[in-house]
mmCIF file of C-alpha atoms in Angstrom:
data_model
loop_
_atom_site.group_PDB
_atom_site.id
_atom_site.type_symbol
_atom_site.label_atom_id
_atom_site.label_comp_id
_atom_site.label_asym_id
_atom_site.label_seq_id
_atom_site.Cartn_x
_atom_site.Cartn_y
_atom_site.Cartn_z
ATOM 1 C CA MET A 1 -34.475 57.272 -7.077
ATOM 2 C CA GLU A 2 -36.011 56.773 -3.461
ATOM 3 C CA ASN A 3 -35.199 53.212 -3.652
ATOM 4 C CA LYS A 4 -31.297 53.799 -2.929
ATOM 5 C CA THR A 5 -32.212 54.777 0.896
ATOM 6 C CA LEU A 6 -33.843 51.753 1.458
ATOM 7 C CA SER A 7 -31.989 48.809 2.848
ATOM 8 C CA LEU A 8 -31.671 45.495 0.689
ATOM 9 C CA ASP A 9 -34.262 43.887 3.482
ATOM 10 C CA ASP A 10 -36.802 46.720 2.492
ATOM 11 C CA GLN A 11 -36.403 46.291 -1.199
ATOM 12 C CA PHE A 12 -36.873 42.982 -0.617
ATOM 13 C CA GLN A 13 -40.074 43.361 1.174
ATOM 14 C CA GLU A 14 -41.356 45.997 -1.463
ATOM 15 C CA ARG A 15 -40.720 43.550 -4.121
ATOM 16 C CA ILE A 16 -43.020 40.848 -2.107
ATOM 17 C CA ASP A 17 -45.414 43.587 -1.394
ATOM 18 C CA ARG A 18 -45.520 44.432 -5.128
ATOM 19 C CA GLY A 19 -46.645 40.691 -5.546
ATOM 20 C CA GLU A 20 -43.315 39.929 -7.676
ATOM 21 C CA ASN A 21 -42.300 36.317 -7.534
ATOM 22 C CA ILE A 22 -38.413 35.798 -5.656
ATOM 23 C CA GLU A 23 -36.367 33.715 -8.295
ATOM 24 C CA ALA A 24 -33.492 31.592 -7.294
ATOM 25 C CA LYS A 25 -30.570 34.150 -8.037
ATOM 26 C CA ASP A 26 -32.186 36.972 -6.852
ATOM 27 C CA TRP A 27 -30.994 38.673 -3.464
ATOM 28 C CA MET A 28 -32.900 37.563 -0.506
ATOM 29 C CA PRO A 29 -32.467 37.873 3.272
ATOM 30 C CA GLU A 30 -30.370 34.538 4.719
ATOM 31 C CA LYS A 31 -33.780 33.997 6.596
ATOM 32 C CA TYR A 32 -35.950 33.630 3.898
ATOM 33 C CA ARG A 33 -33.544 31.259 1.932
ATOM 34 C CA LYS A 34 -33.362 29.148 5.436
ATOM 35 C CA THR A 35 -36.944 29.343 5.959
ATOM 36 C CA HIS A 36 -37.628 27.812 2.395
ATOM 37 C CA ILE A 37 -34.768 25.464 2.827
ATOM 38 C CA ARG A 38 -36.616 24.309 5.690
ATOM 39 C CA GLN A 39 -40.212 24.142 4.404
ATOM 40 C CA ILE A 40 -39.664 22.783 0.794
ATOM 41 C CA SER A 41 -37.323 20.113 2.063
ATOM 42 C CA GLN A 42 -39.803 19.131 5.069
ATOM 43 C CA HIS A 43 -42.528 18.944 2.267
ATOM 44 C CA GLY A 44 -40.152 17.129 0.022
ATOM 45 C CA HIS A 45 -39.269 14.621 2.896
ATOM 46 C CA SER A 46 -43.427 14.188 3.646
ATOM 47 C CA GLU A 47 -43.946 13.025 -0.036
ATOM 48 C CA ILE A 48 -40.715 10.336 -0.008
ATOM 49 C CA ILE A 49 -42.051 9.065 3.666
ATOM 50 C CA GLY A 50 -45.695 9.294 2.585
ATOM 51 C CA MET A 51 -44.875 6.488 0.070
ATOM 52 C CA LEU A 52 -43.850 4.282 2.689
ATOM 53 C CA PRO A 53 -47.231 3.454 4.882
ATOM 54 C CA GLU A 54 -49.019 3.265 0.981
ATOM 55 C CA GLY A 55 -46.639 1.061 -0.461
ATOM 56 C CA ASN A 56 -47.390 -1.361 2.379
ATOM 57 C CA TRP A 57 -50.746 -2.165 0.617
ATOM 58 C CA ILE A 58 -49.679 -2.418 -2.976
ATOM 59 C CA SER A 59 -49.577 -5.791 -3.112
ATOM 60 C CA ARG A 60 -52.500 -6.678 -1.190
ATOM 61 C CA ALA A 61 -54.679 -4.051 -2.784
ATOM 62 C CA PRO A 62 -58.119 -5.797 -3.318
ATOM 63 C CA SER A 63 -58.845 -5.644 -7.257
ATOM 64 C CA LEU A 64 -56.217 -4.729 -10.249
ATOM 65 C CA ARG A 65 -58.207 -1.454 -10.646
ATOM 66 C CA ARG A 66 -57.404 -0.302 -7.072
ATOM 67 C CA LYS A 67 -53.342 -1.679 -7.583
ATOM 68 C CA VAL A 68 -52.695 0.164 -10.348
ATOM 69 C CA ALA A 69 -54.439 3.387 -9.052
ATOM 70 C CA LEU A 70 -52.332 2.958 -5.919
ATOM 71 C CA LEU A 71 -49.209 2.414 -7.608
ATOM 72 C CA ALA A 72 -49.478 5.498 -9.448
ATOM 73 C CA LYS A 73 -50.222 7.507 -6.597
ATOM 74 C CA VAL A 74 -47.306 6.304 -5.171
ATOM 75 C CA GLN A 75 -45.225 6.985 -7.925
ATOM 76 C CA ASP A 76 -46.458 10.197 -8.073
ATOM 77 C CA GLU A 77 -45.499 11.028 -4.741
ATOM 78 C CA ALA A 78 -41.991 9.569 -5.811
ATOM 79 C CA GLY A 79 -41.854 12.500 -8.310
ATOM 80 C CA HIS A 80 -43.427 15.170 -5.560
ATOM 81 C CA GLY A 81 -40.818 14.771 -3.728
ATOM 82 C CA LEU A 82 -38.536 15.121 -6.870
ATOM 83 C CA TYR A 83 -39.762 18.428 -7.812
ATOM 84 C CA LEU A 84 -39.665 19.526 -4.284
ATOM 85 C CA TYR A 85 -35.901 18.533 -3.766
ATOM 86 C CA SER A 86 -35.089 20.522 -7.203
ATOM 87 C CA ALA A 87 -36.931 23.701 -6.001
ATOM 88 C CA ALA A 88 -34.755 22.947 -2.766
ATOM 89 C CA GLU A 89 -31.691 22.657 -4.074
ATOM 90 C CA THR A 90 -32.120 26.003 -6.516
ATOM 91 C CA LEU A 91 -31.425 27.697 -2.923
ATOM 92 C CA GLY A 92 -27.908 26.122 -2.666
ATOM 93 C CA ILE A 93 -28.509 22.735 -0.740
ATOM 94 C CA SER A 94 -27.507 19.581 -2.017
ATOM 95 C CA ARG A 95 -29.585 16.397 -2.959
ATOM 96 C CA ASP A 96 -26.899 14.611 -0.876
ATOM 97 C CA GLU A 97 -27.424 16.780 2.046
ATOM 98 C CA LEU A 98 -31.414 16.711 1.825
ATOM 99 C CA MET A 99 -31.105 13.028 2.024
ATOM 100 C CA GLU A 100 -28.661 12.903 5.308
ATOM 101 C CA GLN A 101 -30.895 15.454 7.062
ATOM 102 C CA LEU A 102 -33.695 13.144 6.639
ATOM 103 C CA ASN A 103 -31.918 9.798 7.148
ATOM 104 C CA SER A 104 -30.409 11.074 10.363
ATOM 105 C CA GLY A 105 -33.844 12.578 11.358
ATOM 106 C CA LYS A 106 -32.476 15.650 11.962
ATOM 107 C CA ALA A 107 -34.934 17.224 9.302
ATOM 108 C CA LYS A 108 -39.132 16.829 9.995
ATOM 109 C CA TYR A 109 -41.743 15.203 7.882
ATOM 110 C CA SER A 110 -45.477 15.475 8.357
ATOM 111 C CA SER A 111 -46.524 13.632 11.743
ATOM 112 C CA ILE A 112 -49.708 12.161 9.521
ATOM 113 C CA PHE A 113 -46.807 9.388 8.094
ATOM 114 C CA ASN A 114 -45.962 8.010 11.920
ATOM 115 C CA TYR A 115 -49.267 6.616 12.004
ATOM 116 C CA PRO A 116 -49.560 2.920 10.887
ATOM 117 C CA THR A 117 -51.869 1.641 7.974
ATOM 118 C CA VAL A 118 -53.620 -1.336 9.207
ATOM 119 C CA SER A 119 -56.344 -2.048 7.232
ATOM 120 C CA TRP A 120 -57.712 -1.504 3.488
ATOM 121 C CA ALA A 121 -59.889 1.056 4.571
ATOM 122 C CA ASP A 122 -56.481 2.816 5.469
ATOM 123 C CA MET A 123 -55.935 3.444 2.094
ATOM 124 C CA GLY A 124 -59.621 5.187 1.760
ATOM 125 C CA ALA A 125 -59.270 7.028 4.436
ATOM 126 C CA VAL A 126 -55.238 8.446 3.617
ATOM 127 C CA GLY A 127 -56.446 9.468 -0.079
ATOM 128 C CA TRP A 128 -59.732 11.307 1.897
ATOM 129 C CA LEU A 129 -58.199 13.001 4.459
ATOM 130 C CA VAL A 130 -54.580 13.250 4.075
ATOM 131 C CA ASP A 131 -54.272 13.926 0.825
ATOM 132 C CA GLY A 132 -57.297 16.119 0.860
ATOM 133 C CA ALA A 133 -55.908 18.084 3.869
ATOM 134 C CA ALA A 134 -52.356 18.473 1.991
ATOM 135 C CA ILE A 135 -54.015 19.866 -1.331
ATOM 136 C CA ILE A 136 -55.616 22.568 0.655
ATOM 137 C CA ASN A 137 -52.269 23.588 1.890
ATOM 138 C CA GLN A 138 -50.906 22.858 -1.395
ATOM 139 C CA VAL A 139 -53.541 25.318 -3.342
ATOM 140 C CA MET A 140 -52.468 27.879 -1.138
ATOM 141 C CA LEU A 141 -49.005 27.252 -1.602
ATOM 142 C CA THR A 142 -49.199 27.899 -5.445
ATOM 143 C CA LYS A 143 -49.202 31.390 -4.972
ATOM 144 C CA THR A 144 -46.295 31.486 -2.429
ATOM 145 C CA SER A 145 -43.822 34.198 -3.451
ATOM 146 C CA TYR A 146 -40.873 31.926 -4.320
ATOM 147 C CA GLY A 147 -40.587 31.139 -8.016
ATOM 148 C CA PRO A 148 -39.581 27.276 -8.063
ATOM 149 C CA TYR A 149 -41.556 26.418 -4.671
ATOM 150 C CA ALA A 150 -44.499 27.907 -6.380
ATOM 151 C CA ARG A 151 -43.992 26.239 -9.718
ATOM 152 C CA ALA A 152 -43.648 22.509 -8.457
ATOM 153 C CA MET A 153 -46.877 23.314 -6.687
ATOM 154 C CA VAL A 154 -48.828 23.789 -9.588
ATOM 155 C CA ARG A 155 -47.336 20.845 -10.811
ATOM 156 C CA ILE A 156 -48.043 18.535 -7.887
ATOM 157 C CA CYS A 157 -51.893 20.327 -7.373
ATOM 158 C CA LYS A 158 -52.792 19.113 -10.872
ATOM 159 C CA GLU A 159 -51.517 15.507 -10.361
ATOM 160 C CA GLU A 160 -52.787 15.147 -6.550
ATOM 161 C CA SER A 161 -56.741 15.504 -7.211
ATOM 162 C CA PHE A 162 -56.726 12.128 -8.454
ATOM 163 C CA HIS A 163 -55.333 10.802 -5.339
ATOM 164 C CA GLN A 164 -58.003 12.121 -3.078
ATOM 165 C CA ARG A 165 -60.638 10.787 -5.048
ATOM 166 C CA GLN A 166 -59.590 7.673 -5.573
ATOM 167 C CA GLY A 167 -59.719 7.696 -1.683
ATOM 168 C CA TYR A 168 -62.798 8.637 -1.500
ATOM 169 C CA GLU A 169 -63.986 6.079 -3.854
ATOM 170 C CA ILE A 170 -62.675 3.336 -1.980
ATOM 171 C CA MET A 171 -64.201 4.396 1.213
ATOM 172 C CA LEU A 172 -67.761 4.876 -0.898
ATOM 173 C CA SER A 173 -67.368 1.210 -1.916
ATOM 174 C CA LEU A 174 -66.695 0.210 1.459
ATOM 175 C CA CYS A 175 -69.546 2.303 2.892
ATOM 176 C CA ASN A 176 -72.096 0.610 0.034
ATOM 177 C CA GLY A 177 -70.666 -2.491 0.998
ATOM 178 C CA ALA A 178 -71.265 -5.106 3.819
ATOM 179 C CA GLY A 179 -71.956 -4.029 7.441
ATOM 180 C CA VAL A 180 -68.354 -5.186 8.364
ATOM 181 C CA GLN A 181 -66.950 -3.066 5.652
ATOM 182 C CA LYS A 182 -68.553 0.282 6.380
ATOM 183 C CA ALA A 183 -67.367 -0.546 10.190
ATOM 184 C CA MET A 184 -64.019 -0.739 8.437
ATOM 185 C CA ALA A 185 -64.465 2.547 6.729
ATOM 186 C CA GLN A 186 -65.876 4.014 10.077
ATOM 187 C CA ASP A 187 -62.863 2.860 12.132
ATOM 188 C CA ALA A 188 -60.693 4.347 9.491
ATOM 189 C CA LEU A 189 -62.284 7.581 9.755
ATOM 190 C CA ASN A 190 -62.242 7.552 13.642
ATOM 191 C CA ARG A 191 -58.077 7.069 13.619
ATOM 192 C CA TRP A 192 -57.177 9.394 10.800
ATOM 193 C CA TRP A 193 -59.895 12.223 11.644
ATOM 194 C CA TRP A 194 -57.370 13.705 14.124
ATOM 195 C CA PRO A 195 -54.350 13.072 12.675
ATOM 196 C CA SER A 196 -55.617 14.861 9.919
ATOM 197 C CA ILE A 197 -56.719 18.281 11.397
ATOM 198 C CA MET A 198 -53.525 18.294 13.339
ATOM 199 C CA MET A 199 -51.625 17.928 9.724
ATOM 200 C CA PHE A 200 -52.262 21.985 9.531
ATOM 201 C CA GLY A 201 -49.805 22.642 12.541
ATOM 202 C CA PRO A 202 -50.293 24.383 15.970
ATOM 203 C CA ARG A 203 -52.890 26.661 16.565
ATOM 204 C CA ASP A 204 -51.933 30.329 15.190
ATOM 205 C CA GLU A 205 -51.190 31.713 18.705
ATOM 206 C CA GLU A 206 -48.725 29.071 19.042
ATOM 207 C CA SER A 207 -47.124 29.139 15.524
ATOM 208 C CA PRO A 208 -44.241 31.546 16.180
ATOM 209 C CA ASN A 209 -43.082 31.474 12.363
ATOM 210 C CA THR A 210 -46.748 32.148 10.995
ATOM 211 C CA GLU A 211 -46.533 36.219 11.427
ATOM 212 C CA GLN A 212 -43.037 36.177 9.134
ATOM 213 C CA SER A 213 -44.260 33.633 6.629
ATOM 214 C CA MET A 214 -47.384 35.664 5.941
ATOM 215 C CA LYS A 215 -45.276 38.702 5.724
ATOM 216 C CA TRP A 216 -43.049 37.141 3.061
ATOM 217 C CA LYS A 217 -46.015 35.527 1.555
ATOM 218 C CA ILE A 218 -44.827 32.426 1.830
ATOM 219 C CA LYS A 219 -48.238 31.480 3.373
ATOM 220 C CA LYS A 220 -51.338 33.066 2.600
ATOM 221 C CA LYS A 221 -53.620 31.680 4.580
ATOM 222 C CA THR A 222 -52.961 30.609 8.730
ATOM 223 C CA ASN A 223 -52.648 27.246 10.001
ATOM 224 C CA ASP A 224 -56.334 27.983 11.580
ATOM 225 C CA GLU A 225 -58.023 29.018 8.497
ATOM 226 C CA LEU A 226 -57.092 26.330 6.296
ATOM 227 C CA ARG A 227 -58.206 23.688 9.544
ATOM 228 C CA GLN A 228 -61.425 25.512 9.180
ATOM 229 C CA GLN A 229 -61.481 25.436 5.440
ATOM 230 C CA PHE A 230 -60.652 21.653 6.032
ATOM 231 C CA VAL A 231 -63.267 20.400 8.737
ATOM 232 C CA ASP A 232 -65.887 22.848 6.692
ATOM 233 C CA GLN A 233 -65.375 21.024 3.212
ATOM 234 C CA THR A 234 -64.807 17.421 4.662
ATOM 235 C CA VAL A 235 -68.198 16.994 6.817
ATOM 236 C CA PRO A 236 -70.369 17.168 4.439
ATOM 237 C CA GLN A 237 -68.203 14.380 2.512
ATOM 238 C CA ALA A 238 -68.774 12.212 5.557
ATOM 239 C CA GLU A 239 -72.404 12.778 5.617
ATOM 240 C CA ILE A 240 -72.785 11.483 2.127
ATOM 241 C CA LEU A 241 -70.549 8.484 2.717
ATOM 242 C CA GLY A 242 -72.876 8.107 6.006
ATOM 243 C CA LEU A 243 -70.002 7.964 8.628
ATOM 244 C CA SER A 244 -69.803 10.098 11.758
ATOM 245 C CA ILE A 245 -66.747 11.991 12.286
ATOM 246 C CA PRO A 246 -65.464 11.078 15.839
ATOM 247 C CA ASP A 247 -65.960 14.511 17.302
ATOM 248 C CA LYS A 248 -68.823 15.092 20.107
ATOM 249 C CA ASP A 249 -68.236 19.125 19.968
ATOM 250 C CA LEU A 250 -68.628 19.245 16.197
ATOM 251 C CA LYS A 251 -71.470 21.096 14.859
ATOM 252 C CA TRP A 252 -72.625 23.531 12.278
ATOM 253 C CA ASN A 253 -72.449 27.173 13.696
ATOM 254 C CA GLU A 254 -75.126 29.231 11.884
ATOM 255 C CA GLU A 255 -73.576 32.309 12.987
ATOM 256 C CA ARG A 256 -69.621 31.766 11.814
ATOM 257 C CA GLY A 257 -70.908 30.229 8.919
ATOM 258 C CA HIS A 258 -68.454 27.982 9.989
ATOM 259 C CA TYR A 259 -68.425 24.296 11.630
ATOM 260 C CA ASP A 260 -67.385 24.730 15.449
ATOM 261 C CA PHE A 261 -65.127 21.734 16.173
ATOM 262 C CA GLY A 262 -63.511 20.021 19.499
ATOM 263 C CA ILE A 263 -60.187 20.533 20.985
ATOM 264 C CA ILE A 264 -57.168 18.738 19.271
ATOM 265 C CA ASP A 265 -54.789 16.770 21.660
ATOM 266 C CA TRP A 266 -51.788 19.035 21.097
ATOM 267 C CA GLU A 267 -49.865 16.935 23.510
ATOM 268 C CA GLU A 268 -50.520 13.782 20.974
ATOM 269 C CA PHE A 269 -49.165 16.158 17.882
ATOM 270 C CA TRP A 270 -46.343 17.330 20.041
ATOM 271 C CA ASN A 271 -45.114 13.745 21.450
ATOM 272 C CA VAL A 272 -45.444 12.234 17.526
ATOM 273 C CA VAL A 273 -43.508 15.328 15.968
ATOM 274 C CA LYS A 274 -40.733 14.453 18.904
ATOM 275 C CA GLY A 275 -40.427 10.935 17.436
ATOM 276 C CA ASN A 276 -42.428 9.166 19.572
ATOM 277 C CA GLY A 277 -45.221 8.203 17.152
ATOM 278 C CA LEU A 278 -45.803 4.646 16.589
ATOM 279 C CA MET A 279 -44.090 4.257 13.303
ATOM 280 C CA ASN A 280 -41.440 7.024 13.602
ATOM 281 C CA GLU A 281 -38.440 4.417 14.023
ATOM 282 C CA LYS A 282 -39.696 2.081 11.517
ATOM 283 C CA ARG A 283 -40.140 4.850 8.876
ATOM 284 C CA LEU A 284 -36.507 5.915 9.238
ATOM 285 C CA LYS A 285 -35.331 2.686 9.296
ATOM 286 C CA ASP A 286 -36.836 1.679 5.992
ATOM 287 C CA ARG A 287 -35.833 4.924 4.606
ATOM 288 C CA ASN A 288 -32.590 4.136 5.583
ATOM 289 C CA ALA A 289 -32.242 0.817 4.262
ATOM 290 C CA ALA A 290 -33.550 2.223 0.739
ATOM 291 C CA TRP A 291 -31.076 4.446 0.630
ATOM 292 C CA ASP A 292 -28.276 2.236 2.001
ATOM 293 C CA GLU A 293 -29.137 -0.725 -0.484
ATOM 294 C CA GLY A 294 -29.358 1.710 -3.522
ATOM 295 C CA GLN A 295 -25.887 2.911 -3.314
ATOM 296 C CA TRP A 296 -24.361 0.623 -5.444
ATOM 297 C CA VAL A 297 -26.832 1.094 -8.167
ATOM 298 C CA ARG A 298 -25.620 5.108 -7.742
ATOM 299 C CA ASN A 299 -22.336 4.182 -7.542
ATOM 300 C CA ALA A 300 -22.557 2.007 -10.554
ATOM 301 C CA ALA A 301 -23.988 4.381 -12.709
ATOM 302 C CA LEU A 302 -21.579 7.240 -12.344
ATOM 303 C CA ALA A 303 -18.595 4.939 -12.467
ATOM 304 C CA TYR A 304 -20.368 3.287 -16.060
ATOM 305 C CA SER A 305 -21.153 7.326 -17.265
ATOM 306 C CA GLU A 306 -17.395 7.903 -16.455
ATOM 307 C CA LYS A 307 -15.915 4.966 -18.250
ATOM 308 C CA GLN A 308 -18.230 6.159 -21.293
ATOM 309 C CA VAL A 309 -16.522 9.768 -21.406
ATOM 310 C CA GLU A 310 -13.220 8.166 -21.367
ATOM 311 C CA ARG A 311 -13.634 5.662 -23.894
ATOM 312 C CA LYS A 312 -14.954 8.672 -26.027
ATOM 313 C CA ALA A 313 -12.179 10.490 -25.368
ATOM 314 C CA LYS A 314 -9.882 7.914 -26.119
ATOM 315 C CA LYS A 315 -11.767 7.027 -29.699
ATOM 316 C CA ILE A 316 -11.223 10.973 -30.539
ATOM 317 C CA ALA A 317 -7.409 10.747 -29.440
ATOM 318 C CA MET B 1 -16.281 8.126 -2.389
ATOM 319 C CA ASN B 2 -20.074 8.719 -3.027
ATOM 320 C CA LYS B 3 -20.314 11.128 -5.501
ATOM 321 C CA GLU B 4 -23.830 13.193 -6.161
ATOM 322 C CA TRP B 5 -24.758 12.626 -9.766
ATOM 323 C CA PRO B 6 -25.045 15.550 -11.618
ATOM 324 C CA ILE B 7 -28.080 17.748 -11.770
ATOM 325 C CA TRP B 8 -29.610 18.322 -15.316
ATOM 326 C CA GLU B 9 -32.415 20.926 -16.880
ATOM 327 C CA VAL B 10 -35.479 19.045 -18.667
ATOM 328 C CA PHE B 11 -37.251 21.089 -21.708
ATOM 329 C CA ILE B 12 -40.464 19.362 -22.923
ATOM 330 C CA ARG B 13 -42.072 20.235 -25.968
ATOM 331 C CA SER B 14 -46.198 19.672 -25.230
ATOM 332 C CA LYS B 15 -47.192 18.866 -28.928
ATOM 333 C CA ASN B 16 -45.686 19.600 -32.291
ATOM 334 C CA GLY B 17 -45.902 23.037 -33.235
ATOM 335 C CA LEU B 18 -44.988 24.375 -29.397
ATOM 336 C CA GLU B 19 -41.475 24.909 -28.591
ATOM 337 C CA HIS B 20 -39.659 23.200 -25.860
ATOM 338 C CA ARG B 21 -40.405 24.330 -22.611
ATOM 339 C CA HIS B 22 -38.376 24.431 -19.197
ATOM 340 C CA CYS B 23 -40.296 22.529 -16.800
ATOM 341 C CA GLY B 24 -37.650 21.169 -14.104
ATOM 342 C CA SER B 25 -34.487 19.457 -13.154
ATOM 343 C CA LEU B 26 -33.477 16.313 -11.832
ATOM 344 C CA HIS B 27 -30.292 13.997 -10.858
ATOM 345 C CA ALA B 28 -28.641 11.478 -13.430
ATOM 346 C CA ALA B 29 -25.277 9.892 -14.063
ATOM 347 C CA ASP B 30 -25.475 10.715 -18.108
ATOM 348 C CA ALA B 31 -27.508 12.367 -20.358
ATOM 349 C CA GLU B 32 -29.092 9.152 -21.462
ATOM 350 C CA MET B 33 -30.205 8.577 -17.746
ATOM 351 C CA ALA B 34 -31.513 11.994 -17.801
ATOM 352 C CA ILE B 35 -33.709 11.618 -20.751
ATOM 353 C CA GLN B 36 -35.401 8.497 -19.243
ATOM 354 C CA ASN B 37 -35.495 9.848 -16.074
ATOM 355 C CA ALA B 38 -37.423 13.234 -17.535
ATOM 356 C CA ARG B 39 -39.487 10.720 -19.235
ATOM 357 C CA ASP B 40 -40.758 8.890 -15.838
ATOM 358 C CA VAL B 41 -40.869 12.278 -13.715
ATOM 359 C CA TYR B 42 -42.246 14.693 -16.144
ATOM 360 C CA THR B 43 -44.391 12.882 -18.821
ATOM 361 C CA ARG B 44 -46.251 10.176 -16.749
ATOM 362 C CA ARG B 45 -49.638 11.957 -18.349
ATOM 363 C CA GLN B 46 -48.469 12.522 -21.786
ATOM 364 C CA GLU B 47 -47.132 16.012 -20.858
ATOM 365 C CA GLY B 48 -44.982 15.594 -24.012
ATOM 366 C CA VAL B 49 -43.939 14.131 -27.436
ATOM 367 C CA SER B 50 -39.944 15.507 -26.952
ATOM 368 C CA VAL B 51 -37.652 16.111 -24.395
ATOM 369 C CA TRP B 52 -34.233 17.947 -24.228
ATOM 370 C CA VAL B 53 -31.709 17.688 -21.462
ATOM 371 C CA VAL B 54 -28.813 20.082 -20.602
ATOM 372 C CA GLU B 55 -26.446 19.574 -17.660
ATOM 373 C CA SER B 56 -27.282 22.548 -15.312
ATOM 374 C CA LYS B 57 -23.539 23.478 -15.318
ATOM 375 C CA ASN B 58 -23.359 24.370 -18.798
ATOM 376 C CA ILE B 59 -26.056 26.982 -18.669
ATOM 377 C CA THR B 60 -24.962 30.829 -18.204
ATOM 378 C CA ALA B 61 -27.548 32.906 -16.728
ATOM 379 C CA SER B 62 -27.795 36.467 -16.963
ATOM 380 C CA ASN B 63 -27.431 38.124 -13.574
ATOM 381 C CA PRO B 64 -30.429 39.670 -11.869
ATOM 382 C CA THR B 65 -28.161 42.433 -9.747
ATOM 383 C CA LYS B 66 -27.465 43.664 -13.368
ATOM 384 C CA ASN B 67 -31.172 43.834 -14.523
ATOM 385 C CA GLY B 68 -31.397 47.540 -14.598
ATOM 386 C CA GLU B 69 -28.580 47.811 -17.213
ATOM 387 C CA MET B 70 -29.459 44.933 -18.888
ATOM 388 C CA PHE B 71 -33.130 45.304 -19.586
ATOM 389 C CA GLU B 72 -34.243 48.448 -18.814
ATOM 390 C CA PRO B 73 -33.057 50.483 -21.709
ATOM 391 C CA ALA B 74 -35.450 49.007 -23.681
ATOM 392 C CA ALA B 75 -38.400 50.777 -21.648
ATOM 393 C CA ASP B 76 -37.842 53.905 -23.206
ATOM 394 C CA LYS B 77 -37.857 52.917 -27.006
ATOM 395 C CA VAL B 78 -41.559 53.005 -27.258
ATOM 396 C CA TYR B 79 -40.894 53.570 -30.716
ATOM 397 C CA ARG B 80 -40.568 49.647 -31.317
ATOM 398 C CA HIS B 81 -44.236 49.348 -30.453
ATOM 399 C CA PRO B 82 -47.167 49.488 -33.340
ATOM 400 C CA THR B 83 -49.348 51.637 -30.839
ATOM 401 C CA PHE B 84 -46.426 54.408 -30.945
ATOM 402 C CA TYR B 85 -47.401 55.561 -34.520
ATOM 403 C CA VAL B 86 -50.626 57.398 -34.653
ATOM 404 C CA LEU B 87 -52.734 56.768 -37.702
ATOM 405 C CA PRO B 88 -56.468 57.601 -38.720
ATOM 406 C CA ASP B 89 -59.400 55.771 -37.327
ATOM 407 C CA GLU B 90 -60.414 54.759 -40.487
ATOM 408 C CA ILE B 91 -57.230 52.965 -41.659
ATOM 409 C CA LYS B 92 -58.124 49.431 -41.087
ATOM 410 C CA HIS B 93 -56.145 46.220 -40.805
ATOM 411 C CA MET B 94 -52.528 48.065 -39.815
#
């Protein structure tokens, strides 16, 4: 019975090392709980805020086919936000607290959504690149150690692949269209490429949480590994479109078996994270308006259900 | 004062002949709304033919710190498994 001499932290680490999943009511180090609340809620907030740049284009989609696809995608994102919030709530934070953190600006969400979607081609580029990058991260997270998070990821990954395909199809149509349409696609790629590869976060040596996250199997791959995977899979996709990726240092490295790519502008990255992106202010303003304007609906629904319960009780009495 | 809608656990039967399985949770003001929300959140791609919802506070769960006394006694009762019984190889279909 060697286990008795181990601290709770060590026993926990042993469970992780054995590949066990941790479930909601299991003992866990406070830092594991806090890290998960932060990461899962940021992930959920990204889904919710992620609806805004696309919702912007639903009424202006160029065909009914594109419109139903975009509507379905945005509806999925609402669903994904809910799966993630539910997973976060298993760790003892309430939905209202989560909303308060988002609406007050205290919580972060993916900085990618602080860039504007200025043309229809952006719907293509966002689906192809932003969802493509998200999928790489999320596929990894289906194997994460916290059970409720991993299960939410499995569900999300199943639904997400259509998001990327519909985006790529938009790009393909534009690239097979008139010169001005192809130019729109190229312009969208130019604007979304760098922010997309920033989505994987800071370089490994500047990512202080990576080591602990790997140890707890929250992450199974580092930011740089995931970023490389994204670049390697996306370059050939751009070639099929006949578009050029806006990076003069991008080239195949035979020796590494990977693409080399240029240096990311981390100053821009941190600037957007800190709230100085083009859309930070508008996103939060829209989010707060949606929450405040929905308050009477939430109150009315609750009042109605309370009244139903009272009526039932009176009938019985 | 603004109050949060209660949490409900959602169980979906994916097709007749299979059991309902827990698939997640959601917030709703009452049971009827929980069913509606479950339909929108968990069956957007024909994942189900039947939905159960139960308010989370009504579920009683076993305590994982008591897992030893709860589940380990079954571990030394191997005689509950068919492979415990040694029979000659010629015996078929048993």
